[in-house]
């Protein structure tokens, strides 16, 4: 597998780039190609309050909502995604799946309407 590196930083050795960031960039491009609308997409390493998801013992991979302006906001929970999907090669596909299914759920559309190949 090819290694990806960030740019040189003031003459120091290049640092390996973050695989999660790279995978999220790929998934976000796929998502925009299908949805055609911009959503606010962010990720958090771990929730500040860990008790809110323990009620059903299923850590959240993604959460989202729609603001008063109609803007969709999606939050990926990086720590839990990385624990569930440890294969970096499949990470862009898994992130895309999370984004597209959450978008469909929030907007009331069927996933097959958004991505017939899904």
Short mmCIF file of N, CA, C and O in Angstrom, two decimals:
data_model
loop_
_atom_site.label_atom_id
_atom_site.label_comp_id
_atom_site.label_asym_id
_atom_site.label_seq_id
_atom_site.Cartn_x
_atom_site.Cartn_y
_atom_site.Cartn_z
N UNK A 1 0.85 -1.18 0.00
CA UNK A 1 0.00 0.00 0.00
C UNK A 1 0.89 1.23 0.00
O UNK A 1 1.88 1.31 0.71
N UNK A 2 0.53 2.21 -0.80
CA UNK A 2 1.32 3.43 -0.89
C UNK A 2 1.19 4.23 0.39
O UNK A 2 0.16 4.26 1.03
N UNK A 3 2.26 4.89 0.75
CA UNK A 3 2.24 5.76 1.91
C UNK A 3 1.99 7.18 1.44
O UNK A 3 2.52 7.61 0.42
N UNK A 4 1.21 7.91 2.18
CA UNK A 4 0.94 9.29 1.86
C UNK A 4 1.57 10.16 2.93
O UNK A 4 1.54 9.83 4.10
N UNK A 5 2.14 11.28 2.52
CA UNK A 5 2.83 12.15 3.45
C UNK A 5 2.33 13.57 3.32
O UNK A 5 1.99 14.04 2.24
N UNK A 6 2.29 14.25 4.43
CA UNK A 6 1.97 15.67 4.40
C UNK A 6 3.21 16.43 3.93
O UNK A 6 4.30 15.88 3.85
N UNK A 7 3.04 17.71 3.63
CA UNK A 7 4.15 18.51 3.11
C UNK A 7 5.25 18.67 4.16
O UNK A 7 5.02 18.51 5.36
N UNK A 8 6.45 18.98 3.67
CA UNK A 8 7.56 19.23 4.59
C UNK A 8 7.22 20.40 5.50
O UNK A 8 6.64 21.39 5.08
N UNK A 9 7.60 20.28 6.73
CA UNK A 9 7.33 21.34 7.70
C UNK A 9 8.66 21.94 8.15
O UNK A 9 9.34 21.37 8.97
N UNK A 10 9.02 23.07 7.57
CA UNK A 10 10.20 23.84 7.95
C UNK A 10 11.46 22.98 7.97
O UNK A 10 12.24 23.01 8.91
N UNK A 11 11.63 22.20 6.92
CA UNK A 11 12.85 21.41 6.78
C UNK A 11 12.86 20.10 7.54
O UNK A 11 13.80 19.33 7.43
N UNK A 12 11.83 19.82 8.31
CA UNK A 12 11.77 18.54 9.01
C UNK A 12 11.26 17.46 8.08
O UNK A 12 10.71 17.73 7.03
N UNK A 13 11.42 16.22 8.50
CA UNK A 13 10.92 15.10 7.70
C UNK A 13 9.42 15.22 7.52
O UNK A 13 8.72 15.66 8.42
N UNK A 14 8.90 14.80 6.37
CA UNK A 14 7.44 14.82 6.20
C UNK A 14 6.79 13.82 7.14
O UNK A 14 7.33 12.76 7.41
N UNK A 15 5.64 14.19 7.66
CA UNK A 15 4.90 13.33 8.57
C UNK A 15 3.88 12.51 7.80
O UNK A 15 3.29 13.02 6.85
N UNK A 16 3.67 11.26 8.18
CA UNK A 16 2.60 10.49 7.51
C UNK A 16 1.27 11.23 7.68
O UNK A 16 0.98 11.72 8.75
N UNK A 17 0.51 11.31 6.60
CA UNK A 17 -0.77 11.99 6.70
C UNK A 17 -1.77 11.09 7.41
O UNK A 17 -1.59 9.88 7.52
N UNK A 18 -2.82 11.68 7.90
CA UNK A 18 -3.83 10.98 8.66
C UNK A 18 -4.74 10.21 7.72
O UNK A 18 -5.41 10.79 6.88
N UNK A 19 -4.76 8.90 7.86
CA UNK A 19 -5.59 8.05 7.01
C UNK A 19 -7.07 8.33 7.15
O UNK A 19 -7.82 8.24 6.18
N UNK A 20 -7.52 8.69 8.35
CA UNK A 20 -8.93 8.99 8.54
C UNK A 20 -9.31 10.25 7.78
O UNK A 20 -10.34 10.29 7.12
N UNK A 21 -8.48 11.28 7.87
CA UNK A 21 -8.75 12.52 7.13
C UNK A 21 -8.80 12.27 5.64
O UNK A 21 -9.67 12.80 4.94
N UNK A 22 -7.89 11.48 5.15
CA UNK A 22 -7.84 11.17 3.72
C UNK A 22 -9.09 10.39 3.30
O UNK A 22 -9.72 10.70 2.29
N UNK A 23 -9.46 9.40 4.09
CA UNK A 23 -10.65 8.60 3.79
C UNK A 23 -11.92 9.45 3.86
O UNK A 23 -12.81 9.31 3.02
N UNK A 24 -11.98 10.36 4.83
CA UNK A 24 -13.14 11.24 4.93
C UNK A 24 -13.22 12.19 3.73
O UNK A 24 -14.30 12.45 3.22
N UNK A 25 -12.07 12.66 3.26
CA UNK A 25 -12.05 13.51 2.07
C UNK A 25 -12.60 12.79 0.85
O UNK A 25 -13.38 13.35 0.07
N UNK A 26 -12.22 11.54 0.68
CA UNK A 26 -12.71 10.73 -0.44
C UNK A 26 -14.22 10.50 -0.32
O UNK A 26 -14.98 10.70 -1.26
N UNK A 27 -14.65 10.08 0.87
CA UNK A 27 -16.07 9.82 1.10
C UNK A 27 -16.90 11.08 0.92
O UNK A 27 -18.01 11.03 0.37
N UNK A 28 -16.37 12.21 1.36
CA UNK A 28 -17.10 13.48 1.22
C UNK A 28 -17.26 13.85 -0.25
O UNK A 28 -18.33 14.31 -0.66
N UNK A 29 -16.25 13.63 -1.07
CA UNK A 29 -16.37 13.89 -2.51
C UNK A 29 -17.44 13.00 -3.13
O UNK A 29 -18.26 13.45 -3.94
N UNK A 30 -17.45 11.71 -2.79
CA UNK A 30 -18.47 10.80 -3.30
C UNK A 30 -19.85 11.27 -2.87
O UNK A 30 -20.81 11.26 -3.64
N UNK A 31 -19.95 11.67 -1.60
CA UNK A 31 -21.22 12.15 -1.04
C UNK A 31 -21.71 13.37 -1.81
O UNK A 31 -22.87 13.44 -2.20
N UNK A 32 -20.84 14.35 -2.05
CA UNK A 32 -21.22 15.55 -2.78
C UNK A 32 -21.61 15.24 -4.22
O UNK A 32 -22.52 15.87 -4.77
N UNK A 33 -20.95 14.26 -4.83
CA UNK A 33 -21.31 13.86 -6.19
C UNK A 33 -22.74 13.34 -6.25
O UNK A 33 -23.44 13.56 -7.24
N UNK A 34 -23.18 12.64 -5.23
CA UNK A 34 -24.52 12.07 -5.21
C UNK A 34 -25.57 13.04 -4.70
O UNK A 34 -26.66 13.15 -5.25
N UNK A 35 -25.27 13.73 -3.63
CA UNK A 35 -26.25 14.59 -2.97
C UNK A 35 -26.37 15.93 -3.69
O UNK A 35 -27.46 16.46 -3.84
N UNK A 36 -25.24 16.47 -4.12
CA UNK A 36 -25.24 17.75 -4.81
C UNK A 36 -25.52 18.93 -3.91
O UNK A 36 -25.73 20.04 -4.36
N UNK A 37 -25.54 18.70 -2.62
CA UNK A 37 -25.75 19.77 -1.65
C UNK A 37 -24.66 19.68 -0.60
O UNK A 37 -24.13 18.63 -0.32
N UNK A 38 -24.36 20.81 -0.04
CA UNK A 38 -23.31 20.84 0.97
C UNK A 38 -23.93 20.70 2.35
O UNK A 38 -24.87 21.41 2.69
N UNK A 39 -23.43 19.78 3.09
CA UNK A 39 -23.82 19.60 4.48
C UNK A 39 -22.62 19.97 5.34
O UNK A 39 -21.48 19.91 4.89
N UNK A 40 -22.86 20.35 6.55
CA UNK A 40 -21.78 20.56 7.49
C UNK A 40 -21.37 19.19 8.00
O UNK A 40 -22.19 18.49 8.62
N UNK A 41 -20.15 18.80 7.71
CA UNK A 41 -19.66 17.49 8.15
C UNK A 41 -18.44 17.72 9.02
O UNK A 41 -17.49 18.36 8.61
N UNK A 42 -18.50 17.21 10.21
CA UNK A 42 -17.37 17.31 11.13
C UNK A 42 -17.16 15.96 11.78
O UNK A 42 -18.00 15.08 11.70
N UNK A 43 -16.01 15.80 12.40
CA UNK A 43 -15.84 14.60 13.21
C UNK A 43 -15.29 14.98 14.56
O UNK A 43 -14.61 15.99 14.71
N UNK A 44 -15.64 14.20 15.54
CA UNK A 44 -15.12 14.37 16.88
C UNK A 44 -14.38 13.10 17.26
O UNK A 44 -14.78 12.00 16.87
N UNK A 45 -13.29 13.27 17.97
CA UNK A 45 -12.51 12.10 18.38
C UNK A 45 -13.28 11.27 19.40
O UNK A 45 -13.38 10.06 19.28
N UNK A 46 -13.84 11.92 20.39
CA UNK A 46 -14.67 11.24 21.38
C UNK A 46 -15.65 12.26 21.94
O UNK A 46 -15.31 13.43 22.09
N UNK A 47 -16.86 11.83 22.23
CA UNK A 47 -17.84 12.76 22.80
C UNK A 47 -17.38 13.25 24.17
O UNK A 47 -16.72 12.53 24.92
N UNK A 48 -17.72 14.48 24.49
CA UNK A 48 -17.36 15.04 25.80
C UNK A 48 -18.09 14.29 26.91
O UNK A 48 -17.52 14.03 27.97
N UNK A 49 -19.33 13.95 26.66
CA UNK A 49 -20.13 13.23 27.65
C UNK A 49 -20.35 11.81 27.14
O UNK A 49 -21.11 11.58 26.22
N UNK A 50 -19.66 10.86 27.74
CA UNK A 50 -19.72 9.48 27.27
C UNK A 50 -20.97 8.74 27.75
O UNK A 50 -21.25 7.65 27.30
N UNK A 51 -21.75 9.33 28.64
CA UNK A 51 -22.92 8.64 29.19
C UNK A 51 -24.12 8.64 28.27
O UNK A 51 -24.98 7.78 28.37
N UNK A 52 -24.19 9.58 27.35
CA UNK A 52 -25.41 9.72 26.53
C UNK A 52 -25.66 8.53 25.61
O UNK A 52 -26.79 8.27 25.24
N UNK A 53 -24.64 7.75 25.26
CA UNK A 53 -24.86 6.60 24.38
C UNK A 53 -24.85 5.27 25.11
O UNK A 53 -25.14 4.25 24.54
N UNK A 54 -24.52 5.27 26.37
CA UNK A 54 -24.39 4.00 27.10
C UNK A 54 -25.73 3.35 27.43
O UNK A 54 -25.77 2.21 27.84
N UNK A 55 -26.82 4.08 27.22
CA UNK A 55 -28.13 3.52 27.57
C UNK A 55 -28.44 2.26 26.76
O UNK A 55 -29.02 1.32 27.27
N UNK A 56 -28.03 2.24 25.49
CA UNK A 56 -28.30 1.05 24.68
C UNK A 56 -27.02 0.27 24.35
O UNK A 56 -27.05 -0.66 23.57
N UNK A 57 -25.91 0.66 24.94
CA UNK A 57 -24.62 -0.02 24.78
C UNK A 57 -24.12 -0.05 23.34
O UNK A 57 -23.31 -0.88 22.98
N UNK A 58 -24.62 0.83 22.49
CA UNK A 58 -24.16 0.90 21.11
C UNK A 58 -23.51 2.26 20.88
O UNK A 58 -24.22 3.27 20.85
N UNK A 59 -22.22 2.31 20.76
CA UNK A 59 -21.58 3.60 20.54
C UNK A 59 -21.99 4.18 19.19
O UNK A 59 -22.11 3.45 18.21
N UNK A 60 -22.25 5.46 19.14
CA UNK A 60 -22.69 6.07 17.88
C UNK A 60 -21.55 6.20 16.89
O UNK A 60 -20.43 6.52 17.25
N UNK A 61 -21.84 5.91 15.63
CA UNK A 61 -20.86 6.13 14.58
C UNK A 61 -21.09 7.48 13.93
O UNK A 61 -20.15 8.15 13.51
N UNK A 62 -22.35 7.90 13.84
CA UNK A 62 -22.69 9.17 13.22
C UNK A 62 -23.96 9.70 13.88
O UNK A 62 -24.79 8.94 14.34
N UNK A 63 -24.05 11.01 13.96
CA UNK A 63 -25.27 11.66 14.42
C UNK A 63 -25.49 12.87 13.54
O UNK A 63 -24.58 13.34 12.87
N UNK A 64 -26.70 13.36 13.51
CA UNK A 64 -26.97 14.49 12.65
C UNK A 64 -28.25 15.19 13.01
O UNK A 64 -29.01 14.75 13.87
N UNK A 65 -28.48 16.30 12.33
CA UNK A 65 -29.68 17.07 12.54
C UNK A 65 -29.82 18.11 11.45
O UNK A 65 -28.90 18.32 10.65
N UNK A 66 -30.97 18.74 11.41
CA UNK A 66 -31.23 19.80 10.44
C UNK A 66 -31.51 21.07 11.22
O UNK A 66 -32.38 21.10 12.10
N UNK A 67 -30.75 22.14 10.90
CA UNK A 67 -30.91 23.42 11.57
C UNK A 67 -32.15 24.15 11.09
O UNK A 67 -32.83 23.73 10.15
N UNK A 68 -32.46 25.27 11.72
CA UNK A 68 -33.64 26.05 11.36
C UNK A 68 -33.56 26.59 9.93
O UNK A 68 -34.59 26.83 9.30
N UNK A 69 -32.35 26.74 9.41
CA UNK A 69 -32.17 27.21 8.03
C UNK A 69 -32.31 26.07 7.02
O UNK A 69 -32.26 26.31 5.81
N UNK A 70 -32.46 24.84 7.50
CA UNK A 70 -32.55 23.69 6.61
C UNK A 70 -31.21 23.05 6.31
O UNK A 70 -31.13 22.08 5.55
N UNK A 71 -30.14 23.57 6.90
CA UNK A 71 -28.79 23.04 6.69
C UNK A 71 -28.63 21.73 7.47
O UNK A 71 -28.93 21.66 8.65
N UNK A 72 -28.17 20.70 6.78
CA UNK A 72 -27.92 19.41 7.41
C UNK A 72 -26.54 19.43 8.05
O UNK A 72 -25.57 19.88 7.44
N UNK A 73 -26.46 18.97 9.29
CA UNK A 73 -25.18 18.88 10.00
C UNK A 73 -24.97 17.43 10.41
O UNK A 73 -25.84 16.82 11.04
N UNK A 74 -23.84 16.87 10.02
CA UNK A 74 -23.50 15.48 10.34
C UNK A 74 -22.24 15.46 11.19
O UNK A 74 -21.28 16.18 10.90
N UNK A 75 -22.23 14.63 12.20
CA UNK A 75 -21.06 14.47 13.06
C UNK A 75 -20.65 13.01 13.07
O UNK A 75 -21.45 12.14 13.45
N UNK A 76 -19.45 12.75 12.65
CA UNK A 76 -18.89 11.39 12.68
C UNK A 76 -18.11 11.22 13.98
O UNK A 76 -17.34 12.10 14.37
N UNK A 77 -18.32 10.11 14.64
CA UNK A 77 -17.62 9.83 15.90
C UNK A 77 -16.41 8.95 15.59
O UNK A 77 -16.50 7.73 15.52
N UNK A 78 -15.31 9.62 15.37
CA UNK A 78 -14.09 9.00 14.84
C UNK A 78 -13.63 7.79 15.65
O UNK A 78 -13.32 6.74 15.09
N UNK A 79 -13.56 7.94 16.95
CA UNK A 79 -13.03 6.87 17.79
C UNK A 79 -13.82 5.57 17.58
O UNK A 79 -13.24 4.50 17.42
N UNK A 80 -15.13 5.69 17.56
CA UNK A 80 -15.97 4.50 17.44
C UNK A 80 -15.91 3.92 16.03
O UNK A 80 -15.96 2.71 15.83
N UNK A 81 -15.80 4.78 15.03
CA UNK A 81 -15.67 4.31 13.65
C UNK A 81 -14.36 3.55 13.48
O UNK A 81 -14.32 2.48 12.88
N UNK A 82 -13.27 4.10 14.02
CA UNK A 82 -11.97 3.44 13.89
C UNK A 82 -11.93 2.11 14.63
O UNK A 82 -11.26 1.18 14.20
N UNK A 83 -12.66 2.02 15.73
CA UNK A 83 -12.71 0.74 16.45
C UNK A 83 -13.51 -0.30 15.66
O UNK A 83 -13.17 -1.47 15.63
N UNK A 84 -14.59 0.14 15.00
CA UNK A 84 -15.44 -0.79 14.27
C UNK A 84 -14.85 -1.16 12.92
O UNK A 84 -14.92 -2.30 12.49
N UNK A 85 -14.26 -0.19 12.22
CA UNK A 85 -13.72 -0.42 10.88
C UNK A 85 -12.21 -0.19 10.90
O UNK A 85 -11.74 0.89 10.61
N UNK A 86 -11.49 -1.21 11.25
CA UNK A 86 -10.03 -1.06 11.39
C UNK A 86 -9.28 -1.17 10.07
O UNK A 86 -8.12 -0.82 9.99
N UNK A 87 -9.94 -1.63 9.01
CA UNK A 87 -9.30 -1.77 7.70
C UNK A 87 -9.32 -0.42 6.98
O UNK A 87 -10.36 0.03 6.50
N UNK A 88 -8.15 0.24 6.88
CA UNK A 88 -8.06 1.55 6.25
C UNK A 88 -8.49 1.53 4.79
O UNK A 88 -9.00 2.51 4.27
N UNK A 89 -8.29 0.41 4.12
CA UNK A 89 -8.64 0.32 2.71
C UNK A 89 -10.13 0.43 2.45
O UNK A 89 -10.56 0.90 1.40
N UNK A 90 -10.93 -0.01 3.40
CA UNK A 90 -12.38 0.05 3.26
C UNK A 90 -13.00 1.27 3.95
O UNK A 90 -14.20 1.49 3.84
N UNK A 91 -12.18 2.07 4.61
CA UNK A 91 -12.71 3.19 5.38
C UNK A 91 -13.47 4.22 4.53
O UNK A 91 -14.54 4.65 4.94
N UNK A 92 -12.99 4.60 3.33
CA UNK A 92 -13.78 5.56 2.54
C UNK A 92 -15.19 5.04 2.23
O UNK A 92 -16.17 5.79 2.33
N UNK A 93 -15.31 3.76 1.90
CA UNK A 93 -16.62 3.19 1.61
C UNK A 93 -17.53 3.19 2.83
O UNK A 93 -18.71 3.48 2.75
N UNK A 94 -16.95 2.87 3.99
CA UNK A 94 -17.74 2.84 5.23
C UNK A 94 -18.19 4.25 5.61
O UNK A 94 -19.31 4.45 6.05
N UNK A 95 -17.30 5.22 5.47
CA UNK A 95 -17.66 6.60 5.79
C UNK A 95 -18.74 7.10 4.83
O UNK A 95 -19.70 7.77 5.25
N UNK A 96 -18.62 6.77 3.56
CA UNK A 96 -19.64 7.16 2.58
C UNK A 96 -20.98 6.54 2.95
O UNK A 96 -22.02 7.21 2.91
N UNK A 97 -20.96 5.27 3.33
CA UNK A 97 -22.19 4.60 3.73
C UNK A 97 -22.84 5.30 4.91
O UNK A 97 -24.06 5.52 4.93
N UNK A 98 -22.04 5.68 5.89
CA UNK A 98 -22.58 6.38 7.05
C UNK A 98 -23.18 7.73 6.65
O UNK A 98 -24.28 8.09 7.08
N UNK A 99 -22.45 8.49 5.81
CA UNK A 99 -22.92 9.81 5.39
C UNK A 99 -24.22 9.72 4.60
O UNK A 99 -25.17 10.46 4.85
N UNK A 100 -24.26 8.82 3.65
CA UNK A 100 -25.41 8.75 2.75
C UNK A 100 -26.66 8.22 3.47
O UNK A 100 -27.77 8.70 3.24
N UNK A 101 -26.48 7.26 4.36
CA UNK A 101 -27.64 6.73 5.08
C UNK A 101 -28.17 7.73 6.11
O UNK A 101 -29.38 7.85 6.29
N UNK A 102 -27.29 8.47 6.76
CA UNK A 102 -27.74 9.49 7.71
C UNK A 102 -28.43 10.63 6.97
O UNK A 102 -29.46 11.14 7.41
N UNK A 103 -27.88 11.04 5.83
CA UNK A 103 -28.50 12.09 5.00
C UNK A 103 -29.92 11.65 4.60
O UNK A 103 -30.86 12.42 4.70
N UNK A 104 -30.05 10.42 4.14
CA UNK A 104 -31.35 9.91 3.72
C UNK A 104 -32.34 9.91 4.88
O UNK A 104 -33.49 10.31 4.72
N UNK A 105 -31.88 9.47 6.04
CA UNK A 105 -32.76 9.44 7.21
C UNK A 105 -33.21 10.84 7.60
O UNK A 105 -34.39 11.05 7.94
N UNK A 106 -32.32 11.80 7.56
CA UNK A 106 -32.66 13.17 7.96
C UNK A 106 -33.56 13.87 6.95
O UNK A 106 -34.41 14.67 7.33
N UNK A 107 -33.37 13.58 5.68
CA UNK A 107 -34.13 14.28 4.64
C UNK A 107 -35.40 13.53 4.23
O UNK A 107 -36.16 14.02 3.40
N UNK A 108 -35.60 12.33 4.77
CA UNK A 108 -36.80 11.57 4.46
C UNK A 108 -36.77 10.91 3.10
O UNK A 108 -37.80 10.54 2.55
N UNK A 109 -35.59 10.73 2.54
CA UNK A 109 -35.45 10.09 1.24
C UNK A 109 -34.99 8.65 1.42
O UNK A 109 -34.45 8.27 2.45
N UNK A 110 -35.19 7.86 0.38
CA UNK A 110 -34.69 6.50 0.37
C UNK A 110 -33.26 6.53 -0.17
O UNK A 110 -32.96 7.30 -1.09
N UNK A 111 -32.39 5.72 0.38
CA UNK A 111 -31.00 5.69 -0.06
C UNK A 111 -30.90 5.38 -1.55
O UNK A 111 -30.07 5.95 -2.26
N UNK A 112 -31.77 4.52 -2.06
CA UNK A 112 -31.71 4.16 -3.48
C UNK A 112 -32.09 5.35 -4.39
O UNK A 112 -31.70 5.38 -5.54
N UNK A 113 -32.83 6.32 -3.86
CA UNK A 113 -33.11 7.53 -4.63
C UNK A 113 -31.85 8.37 -4.81
O UNK A 113 -31.63 8.98 -5.86
N UNK A 114 -31.05 8.41 -3.78
CA UNK A 114 -29.84 9.23 -3.78
C UNK A 114 -28.72 8.54 -4.55
O UNK A 114 -28.03 9.17 -5.34
N UNK A 115 -28.55 7.26 -4.29
CA UNK A 115 -27.49 6.49 -4.93
C UNK A 115 -28.05 5.14 -5.38
O UNK A 115 -28.09 4.19 -4.60
N UNK A 116 -28.51 5.05 -6.64
CA UNK A 116 -29.09 3.79 -7.12
C UNK A 116 -28.12 2.62 -7.09
O UNK A 116 -28.54 1.47 -7.07
N UNK A 117 -26.82 2.88 -7.07
CA UNK A 117 -25.82 1.82 -7.05
C UNK A 117 -25.48 1.35 -5.64
O UNK A 117 -24.68 0.45 -5.47
N UNK A 118 -26.06 1.97 -4.65
CA UNK A 118 -25.72 1.67 -3.26
C UNK A 118 -26.24 0.30 -2.86
O UNK A 118 -27.32 -0.09 -3.12
#
